[in-house]
PDB file of C-alpha atoms in Angstrom:
ATOM      1  CA  ASP A   1      12.858  62.511  18.651  1.00  0.00           C
ATOM      2  CA  GLY A   2      13.713  66.057  19.701  1.00  0.00           C
ATOM      3  CA  GLY A   3      11.789  69.016  18.462  1.00  0.00           C
ATOM      4  CA  ILE A   4       9.121  71.586  18.992  1.00  0.00           C
ATOM      5  CA  THR A   5       5.421  70.840  18.703  1.00  0.00           C
ATOM      6  CA  GLN A   6       2.371  73.037  18.386  1.00  0.00           C
ATOM      7  CA  SER A   7      -1.275  72.172  18.775  1.00  0.00           C
ATOM      8  CA  PRO A   8      -3.807  72.317  17.392  1.00  0.00           C
ATOM      9  CA  LYS A   9      -2.853  72.622  13.731  1.00  0.00           C
ATOM     10  CA  TYR A  10      -6.113  74.411  12.903  1.00  0.00           C
ATOM     11  CA  LEU A  11      -8.249  76.402  15.340  1.00  0.00           C
ATOM     12  CA  PHE A  12     -11.527  78.169  14.823  1.00  0.00           C
ATOM     13  CA  ARG A  13     -12.730  80.824  17.213  1.00  0.00           C
ATOM     14  CA  LYS A  14     -15.894  82.761  17.541  1.00  0.00           C
ATOM     15  CA  GLU A  15     -15.642  86.471  18.107  1.00  0.00           C
ATOM     16  CA  GLY A  16     -15.382  87.317  21.802  1.00  0.00           C
ATOM     17  CA  GLN A  17     -13.747  84.017  22.788  1.00  0.00           C
ATOM     18  CA  ASN A  18     -10.294  83.515  24.225  1.00  0.00           C
ATOM     19  CA  VAL A  19      -8.278  80.631  22.806  1.00  0.00           C
ATOM     20  CA  THR A  20      -4.978  79.098  23.895  1.00  0.00           C
ATOM     21  CA  LEU A  21      -2.340  77.766  21.527  1.00  0.00           C
ATOM     22  CA  SER A  22       0.036  75.151  22.837  1.00  0.00           C
ATOM     23  CA  CYS A  23       3.820  75.072  22.284  1.00  0.00           C
ATOM     24  CA  GLU A  24       6.115  72.403  23.732  1.00  0.00           C
ATOM     25  CA  GLN A  25       9.833  71.753  23.176  1.00  0.00           C
ATOM     26  CA  ASN A  26      12.147  68.976  24.328  1.00  0.00           C
ATOM     27  CA  LEU A  27      15.347  70.611  23.100  1.00  0.00           C
ATOM     28  CA  ASN A  28      16.242  71.943  26.548  1.00  0.00           C
ATOM     29  CA  HIS A  29      16.272  75.461  25.131  1.00  0.00           C
ATOM     30  CA  ASP A  30      16.070  78.393  27.504  1.00  0.00           C
ATOM     31  CA  ALA A  31      14.443  80.854  25.113  1.00  0.00           C
ATOM     32  CA  MET A  32      11.048  80.543  23.478  1.00  0.00           C
ATOM     33  CA  TYR A  33       9.188  82.854  21.109  1.00  0.00           C
ATOM     34  CA  TRP A  34       5.771  83.414  19.584  1.00  0.00           C
ATOM     35  CA  TYR A  35       5.358  84.947  16.131  1.00  0.00           C
ATOM     36  CA  ARG A  36       2.425  85.923  14.010  1.00  0.00           C
ATOM     37  CA  GLN A  37       2.531  85.601  10.217  1.00  0.00           C
ATOM     38  CA  ASP A  38      -0.019  87.181   7.895  1.00  0.00           C
ATOM     39  CA  PRO A  39      -0.332  86.166   4.226  1.00  0.00           C
ATOM     40  CA  GLY A  40       2.659  87.167   2.124  1.00  0.00           C
ATOM     41  CA  GLN A  41       4.435  88.749   5.048  1.00  0.00           C
ATOM     42  CA  GLY A  42       7.292  88.019   7.361  1.00  0.00           C
ATOM     43  CA  LEU A  43       7.098  87.095  11.018  1.00  0.00           C
ATOM     44  CA  ARG A  44       6.251  89.570  13.744  1.00  0.00           C
ATOM     45  CA  LEU A  45       7.218  88.885  17.343  1.00  0.00           C
ATOM     46  CA  ILE A  46       4.384  88.702  19.858  1.00  0.00           C
ATOM     47  CA  TYR A  47       6.104  87.600  23.091  1.00  0.00           C
ATOM     48  CA  TYR A  48       9.357  85.974  24.069  1.00  0.00           C
ATOM     49  CA  SER A  49      10.792  84.319  27.148  1.00  0.00           C
ATOM     50  CA  GLN A  50      14.463  83.863  27.983  1.00  0.00           C
ATOM     51  CA  ILE A  51      13.943  81.917  31.198  1.00  0.00           C
ATOM     52  CA  VAL A  52      11.223  80.196  33.188  1.00  0.00           C
ATOM     53  CA  ASN A  53       8.771  82.521  34.943  1.00  0.00           C
ATOM     54  CA  ASP A  54       9.877  85.506  32.871  1.00  0.00           C
ATOM     55  CA  PHE A  55       8.693  86.874  29.528  1.00  0.00           C
ATOM     56  CA  GLN A  56       8.714  90.146  27.593  1.00  0.00           C
ATOM     57  CA  LYS A  57       6.452  91.797  25.072  1.00  0.00           C
ATOM     58  CA  GLY A  58       7.456  91.768  21.450  1.00  0.00           C
ATOM     59  CA  ASP A  59       6.390  94.172  18.731  1.00  0.00           C
ATOM     60  CA  ILE A  60       2.678  93.236  18.657  1.00  0.00           C
ATOM     61  CA  ALA A  61       1.757  92.001  22.160  1.00  0.00           C
ATOM     62  CA  GLU A  62      -1.589  93.781  22.485  1.00  0.00           C
ATOM     63  CA  GLY A  63      -4.470  91.310  22.746  1.00  0.00           C
ATOM     64  CA  TYR A  64      -2.202  88.374  23.596  1.00  0.00           C
ATOM     65  CA  SER A  65      -0.944  86.825  26.830  1.00  0.00           C
ATOM     66  CA  VAL A  66       1.597  84.115  27.668  1.00  0.00           C
ATOM     67  CA  SER A  67       2.949  82.124  30.587  1.00  0.00           C
ATOM     68  CA  ARG A  68       6.235  80.280  31.145  1.00  0.00           C
ATOM     69  CA  GLU A  69       5.750  78.031  34.162  1.00  0.00           C
ATOM     70  CA  LYS A  70       7.903  75.230  32.744  1.00  0.00           C
ATOM     71  CA  LYS A  71      11.007  75.320  30.587  1.00  0.00           C
ATOM     72  CA  GLU A  72       9.378  73.058  28.008  1.00  0.00           C
ATOM     73  CA  SER A  73       6.106  74.939  27.601  1.00  0.00           C
ATOM     74  CA  PHE A  74       5.146  78.427  26.392  1.00  0.00           C
ATOM     75  CA  PRO A  75       1.391  78.661  25.722  1.00  0.00           C
ATOM     76  CA  LEU A  76      -0.101  81.683  23.965  1.00  0.00           C
ATOM     77  CA  THR A  77      -3.608  82.962  24.696  1.00  0.00           C
ATOM     78  CA  VAL A  78      -5.331  85.032  22.041  1.00  0.00           C
ATOM     79  CA  THR A  79      -7.824  87.153  23.913  1.00  0.00           C
ATOM     80  CA  SER A  80     -11.017  88.808  22.749  1.00  0.00           C
ATOM     81  CA  ALA A  81      -9.117  92.106  22.868  1.00  0.00           C
ATOM     82  CA  GLN A  82      -7.144  91.087  19.774  1.00  0.00           C
ATOM     83  CA  LYS A  83      -9.154  92.753  17.014  1.00  0.00           C
ATOM     84  CA  ASN A  84      -7.811  90.824  14.029  1.00  0.00           C
ATOM     85  CA  PRO A  85      -6.549  87.451  15.263  1.00  0.00           C
ATOM     86  CA  THR A  86      -6.917  85.440  12.055  1.00  0.00           C
ATOM     87  CA  ALA A  87      -3.342  84.484  11.178  1.00  0.00           C
ATOM     88  CA  PHE A  88      -0.713  81.746  11.201  1.00  0.00           C
ATOM     89  CA  TYR A  89       1.014  81.476  14.596  1.00  0.00           C
ATOM     90  CA  LEU A  90       4.514  80.086  14.940  1.00  0.00           C
ATOM     91  CA  CYS A  91       6.374  79.104  18.086  1.00  0.00           C
ATOM     92  CA  ALA A  92      10.154  78.830  18.212  1.00  0.00           C
ATOM     93  CA  SER A  93      12.946  78.092  20.678  1.00  0.00           C
ATOM     94  CA  SER A  94      16.674  78.712  20.837  1.00  0.00           C
ATOM     95  CA  SER A  95      19.702  78.222  23.060  1.00  0.00           C
ATOM     96  CA  VAL A  96      22.170  80.807  24.299  1.00  0.00           C
ATOM     97  CA  ALA A  97      25.303  81.416  22.214  1.00  0.00           C
ATOM     98  CA  GLY A  98      26.901  84.091  24.339  1.00  0.00           C
ATOM     99  CA  VAL A  99      26.224  87.343  26.141  1.00  0.00           C
ATOM    100  CA  SER A 100      23.115  88.858  24.522  1.00  0.00           C
ATOM    101  CA  SER A 101      23.509  86.483  21.583  1.00  0.00           C
ATOM    102  CA  TYR A 102      21.505  83.384  20.798  1.00  0.00           C
ATOM    103  CA  ASN A 103      21.801  80.536  18.339  1.00  0.00           C
ATOM    104  CA  GLU A 104      19.422  79.752  15.523  1.00  0.00           C
ATOM    105  CA  GLN A 105      15.749  79.301  16.259  1.00  0.00           C
ATOM    106  CA  PHE A 106      13.893  76.035  15.816  1.00  0.00           C
ATOM    107  CA  PHE A 107      10.286  76.388  14.732  1.00  0.00           C
ATOM    108  CA  GLY A 108       7.173  74.368  15.309  1.00  0.00           C
ATOM    109  CA  PRO A 109       4.769  73.500  12.476  1.00  0.00           C
ATOM    110  CA  GLY A 110       2.402  76.362  13.291  1.00  0.00           C
ATOM    111  CA  THR A 111      -1.247  76.844  14.233  1.00  0.00           C
ATOM    112  CA  ARG A 112      -3.640  78.455  11.780  1.00  0.00           C
ATOM    113  CA  LEU A 113      -6.262  80.436  13.687  1.00  0.00           C
ATOM    114  CA  THR A 114      -9.452  81.553  11.995  1.00  0.00           C
ATOM    115  CA  VAL A 115     -12.063  83.770  13.586  1.00  0.00           C
ATOM    116  CA  LEU A 116     -15.581  82.989  12.443  1.00  0.00           C
TER     117      LEU A 116
ATOM    118  CA  SER B   1       9.335  96.607  13.178  1.00  0.00           C
ATOM    119  CA  GLN B   2      10.934  94.603  10.393  1.00  0.00           C
ATOM    120  CA  GLN B   3      14.606  95.159   9.823  1.00  0.00           C
ATOM    121  CA  GLY B   4      15.530  92.748   7.063  1.00  0.00           C
ATOM    122  CA  GLU B   5      14.304  93.635   3.604  1.00  0.00           C
ATOM    123  CA  GLU B   6      14.613  90.948   0.955  1.00  0.00           C
ATOM    124  CA  ASP B   7      15.006  91.533  -2.733  1.00  0.00           C
ATOM    125  CA  PRO B   8      13.476  90.374  -5.009  1.00  0.00           C
ATOM    126  CA  GLN B   9      10.025  89.678  -3.574  1.00  0.00           C
ATOM    127  CA  ALA B  10       9.584  86.788  -6.000  1.00  0.00           C
ATOM    128  CA  LEU B  11      11.870  84.741  -8.207  1.00  0.00           C
ATOM    129  CA  SER B  12      11.017  82.143 -10.844  1.00  0.00           C
ATOM    130  CA  ILE B  13      13.762  79.940 -12.266  1.00  0.00           C
ATOM    131  CA  GLN B  14      14.238  76.567 -13.928  1.00  0.00           C
ATOM    132  CA  GLU B  15      15.848  73.537 -12.379  1.00  0.00           C
ATOM    133  CA  GLY B  16      19.607  73.678 -12.580  1.00  0.00           C
ATOM    134  CA  GLU B  17      19.793  77.457 -12.524  1.00  0.00           C
ATOM    135  CA  ASN B  18      21.174  79.453  -9.607  1.00  0.00           C
ATOM    136  CA  ALA B  19      18.945  81.589  -7.392  1.00  0.00           C
ATOM    137  CA  THR B  20      20.238  84.711  -5.663  1.00  0.00           C
ATOM    138  CA  MET B  21      18.379  86.798  -3.146  1.00  0.00           C
ATOM    139  CA  ASN B  22      19.515  89.773  -1.125  1.00  0.00           C
ATOM    140  CA  CYS B  23      18.796  91.139   2.313  1.00  0.00           C
ATOM    141  CA  SER B  24      19.434  94.619   3.663  1.00  0.00           C
ATOM    142  CA  TYR B  25      19.233  95.690   7.288  1.00  0.00           C
ATOM    143  CA  LYS B  26      19.620  98.832   9.344  1.00  0.00           C
ATOM    144  CA  THR B  27      21.407  98.299  12.659  1.00  0.00           C
ATOM    145  CA  SER B  28      24.467  96.532  14.072  1.00  0.00           C
ATOM    146  CA  ILE B  29      24.019  92.798  14.388  1.00  0.00           C
ATOM    147  CA  ASN B  30      25.409  89.771  16.221  1.00  0.00           C
ATOM    148  CA  ASN B  31      24.517  87.495  13.330  1.00  0.00           C
ATOM    149  CA  LEU B  32      22.249  87.148  10.322  1.00  0.00           C
ATOM    150  CA  GLN B  33      20.268  84.010   9.619  1.00  0.00           C
ATOM    151  CA  TRP B  34      18.463  82.592   6.610  1.00  0.00           C
ATOM    152  CA  TYR B  35      15.364  80.424   6.897  1.00  0.00           C
ATOM    153  CA  ARG B  36      13.190  78.521   4.433  1.00  0.00           C
ATOM    154  CA  GLN B  37       9.433  78.088   4.699  1.00  0.00           C
ATOM    155  CA  ASN B  38       7.422  75.689   2.613  1.00  0.00           C
ATOM    156  CA  SER B  39       3.811  76.689   2.115  1.00  0.00           C
ATOM    157  CA  GLY B  40       1.777  76.377   5.308  1.00  0.00           C
ATOM    158  CA  ARG B  41       4.688  75.014   7.332  1.00  0.00           C
ATOM    159  CA  GLY B  42       7.069  76.223   9.992  1.00  0.00           C
ATOM    160  CA  LEU B  43      10.414  77.806   9.201  1.00  0.00           C
ATOM    161  CA  VAL B  44      13.547  75.729   8.809  1.00  0.00           C
ATOM    162  CA  HIS B  45      16.921  77.210   9.653  1.00  0.00           C
ATOM    163  CA  LEU B  46      19.368  77.142   6.730  1.00  0.00           C
ATOM    164  CA  ILE B  47      22.485  78.988   7.756  1.00  0.00           C
ATOM    165  CA  LEU B  48      23.779  81.491  10.318  1.00  0.00           C
ATOM    166  CA  ILE B  49      26.595  83.922   9.588  1.00  0.00           C
ATOM    167  CA  ARG B  50      28.162  85.894  12.411  1.00  0.00           C
ATOM    168  CA  SER B  51      29.074  89.557  12.160  1.00  0.00           C
ATOM    169  CA  ASN B  52      32.807  88.780  11.954  1.00  0.00           C
ATOM    170  CA  GLU B  53      32.340  86.350   9.047  1.00  0.00           C
ATOM    171  CA  ARG B  54      32.156  87.362   5.396  1.00  0.00           C
ATOM    172  CA  GLU B  55      31.148  84.162   3.638  1.00  0.00           C
ATOM    173  CA  LYS B  56      29.758  80.798   4.589  1.00  0.00           C
ATOM    174  CA  HIS B  57      28.848  77.658   2.684  1.00  0.00           C
ATOM    175  CA  SER B  58      26.495  74.804   3.435  1.00  0.00           C
ATOM    176  CA  GLY B  59      25.934  72.264   0.678  1.00  0.00           C
ATOM    177  CA  ARG B  60      24.444  74.149  -2.280  1.00  0.00           C
ATOM    178  CA  LEU B  61      24.010  77.307  -0.216  1.00  0.00           C
ATOM    179  CA  ARG B  62      26.411  80.231  -0.131  1.00  0.00           C
ATOM    180  CA  VAL B  63      25.834  83.217   2.099  1.00  0.00           C
ATOM    181  CA  THR B  64      27.791  86.455   2.113  1.00  0.00           C
ATOM    182  CA  LEU B  65      27.690  89.261   4.642  1.00  0.00           C
ATOM    183  CA  ASP B  66      28.885  92.829   4.143  1.00  0.00           C
ATOM    184  CA  THR B  67      28.512  94.668   7.445  1.00  0.00           C
ATOM    185  CA  SER B  68      29.780  97.941   5.942  1.00  0.00           C
ATOM    186  CA  LYS B  69      26.851  97.912   3.505  1.00  0.00           C
ATOM    187  CA  LYS B  70      24.518  96.187   5.964  1.00  0.00           C
ATOM    188  CA  SER B  71      23.609  93.575   3.415  1.00  0.00           C
ATOM    189  CA  SER B  72      23.670  89.836   2.866  1.00  0.00           C
ATOM    190  CA  SER B  73      23.026  87.521  -0.044  1.00  0.00           C
ATOM    191  CA  LEU B  74      21.895  83.925  -0.297  1.00  0.00           C
ATOM    192  CA  LEU B  75      22.869  81.911  -3.348  1.00  0.00           C
ATOM    193  CA  ILE B  76      21.303  78.541  -4.080  1.00  0.00           C
ATOM    194  CA  THR B  77      23.267  76.718  -6.758  1.00  0.00           C
ATOM    195  CA  ALA B  78      21.895  74.092  -9.154  1.00  0.00           C
ATOM    196  CA  SER B  79      18.348  74.605  -7.916  1.00  0.00           C
ATOM    197  CA  ARG B  80      15.834  71.788  -7.696  1.00  0.00           C
ATOM    198  CA  ALA B  81      12.040  71.733  -7.692  1.00  0.00           C
ATOM    199  CA  ALA B  82      12.246  70.914  -3.976  1.00  0.00           C
ATOM    200  CA  ASP B  83      13.865  74.325  -3.390  1.00  0.00           C
ATOM    201  CA  THR B  84      10.490  75.959  -4.134  1.00  0.00           C
ATOM    202  CA  ALA B  85       9.714  77.879  -0.938  1.00  0.00           C
ATOM    203  CA  SER B  86       9.837  81.285   0.691  1.00  0.00           C
ATOM    204  CA  TYR B  87      13.203  82.385   2.020  1.00  0.00           C
ATOM    205  CA  PHE B  88      13.579  84.806   4.907  1.00  0.00           C
ATOM    206  CA  CYS B  89      16.528  86.623   6.328  1.00  0.00           C
ATOM    207  CA  ALA B  90      16.510  87.434  10.028  1.00  0.00           C
ATOM    208  CA  THR B  91      18.863  89.654  11.987  1.00  0.00           C
ATOM    209  CA  ASP B  92      19.957  89.159  15.575  1.00  0.00           C
ATOM    210  CA  GLU B  93      20.628  92.743  16.608  1.00  0.00           C
ATOM    211  CA  GLU B  94      23.214  93.634  19.207  1.00  0.00           C
ATOM    212  CA  ASP B  95      21.713  93.643  22.699  1.00  0.00           C
ATOM    213  CA  SER B  96      18.493  92.091  21.387  1.00  0.00           C
ATOM    214  CA  TRP B  97      18.801  88.984  23.562  1.00  0.00           C
ATOM    215  CA  GLY B  98      17.832  86.564  20.839  1.00  0.00           C
ATOM    216  CA  LYS B  99      14.984  88.524  19.299  1.00  0.00           C
ATOM    217  CA  LEU B 100      15.106  88.164  15.526  1.00  0.00           C
ATOM    218  CA  GLN B 101      13.847  90.739  13.042  1.00  0.00           C
ATOM    219  CA  PHE B 102      12.464  89.036   9.937  1.00  0.00           C
ATOM    220  CA  GLY B 103      12.065  90.434   6.475  1.00  0.00           C
ATOM    221  CA  ALA B 104       9.021  89.842   4.289  1.00  0.00           C
ATOM    222  CA  GLY B 105      10.761  87.065   2.374  1.00  0.00           C
ATOM    223  CA  THR B 106      11.552  86.076  -1.197  1.00  0.00           C
ATOM    224  CA  GLN B 107       9.203  83.582  -2.812  1.00  0.00           C
ATOM    225  CA  VAL B 108      11.169  81.216  -5.038  1.00  0.00           C
ATOM    226  CA  VAL B 109       9.547  78.952  -7.616  1.00  0.00           C
ATOM    227  CA  VAL B 110      11.708  76.353  -9.341  1.00  0.00           C
ATOM    228  CA  THR B 111      10.108  74.728 -12.360  1.00  0.00           C
ATOM    229  CA  PRO B 112      11.236  71.327 -13.699  1.00  0.00           C
TER     230      PRO B 112
END
């Protein structure tokens, strides 16, 4: 059963704590992405990775960190430096369609992070 | 920054009616994609239209793309209650290496 999984589904964090959100895919996709979604809004890109051991900042990377040690895994750490981390976090992956062009993205079910 | 802008923000229709939503964008693109999101869930890819295509169909979905006007439309025909969701357009800009720019979405409610 191929797909993309995220865990946990719900996460509660105290102020000042770092937390790590898991994202795993078995689609053999090269590219992986992390998005943040706030209520009633679209998705904003946090980080993305086109290949193992490489990643780039998206539009709102401050206060977040990632790693890409394995093709299947792209964990996101929300650090204490992120001032307003309460949001819905979505992970996605995609394959390459051509030079600088990728195919559609497949999304995980999301992690809802709440800061207490 | 968000490139795609959907219109309308919200749409309420009855089962059997058609639903049309529009998306405008600002830069040159490789392709434009439409996604659906049910409340509290991840996004599901609906359809991808490449910059050299003008119209595409998938089941009850019809997507058009006008690159001269930098706009796209999504038509859902004969809507069902199960079509209730938020719909997002996303643009794959040239030289963006797979990064998508999402709009704020259109919230569609289909009542029986």
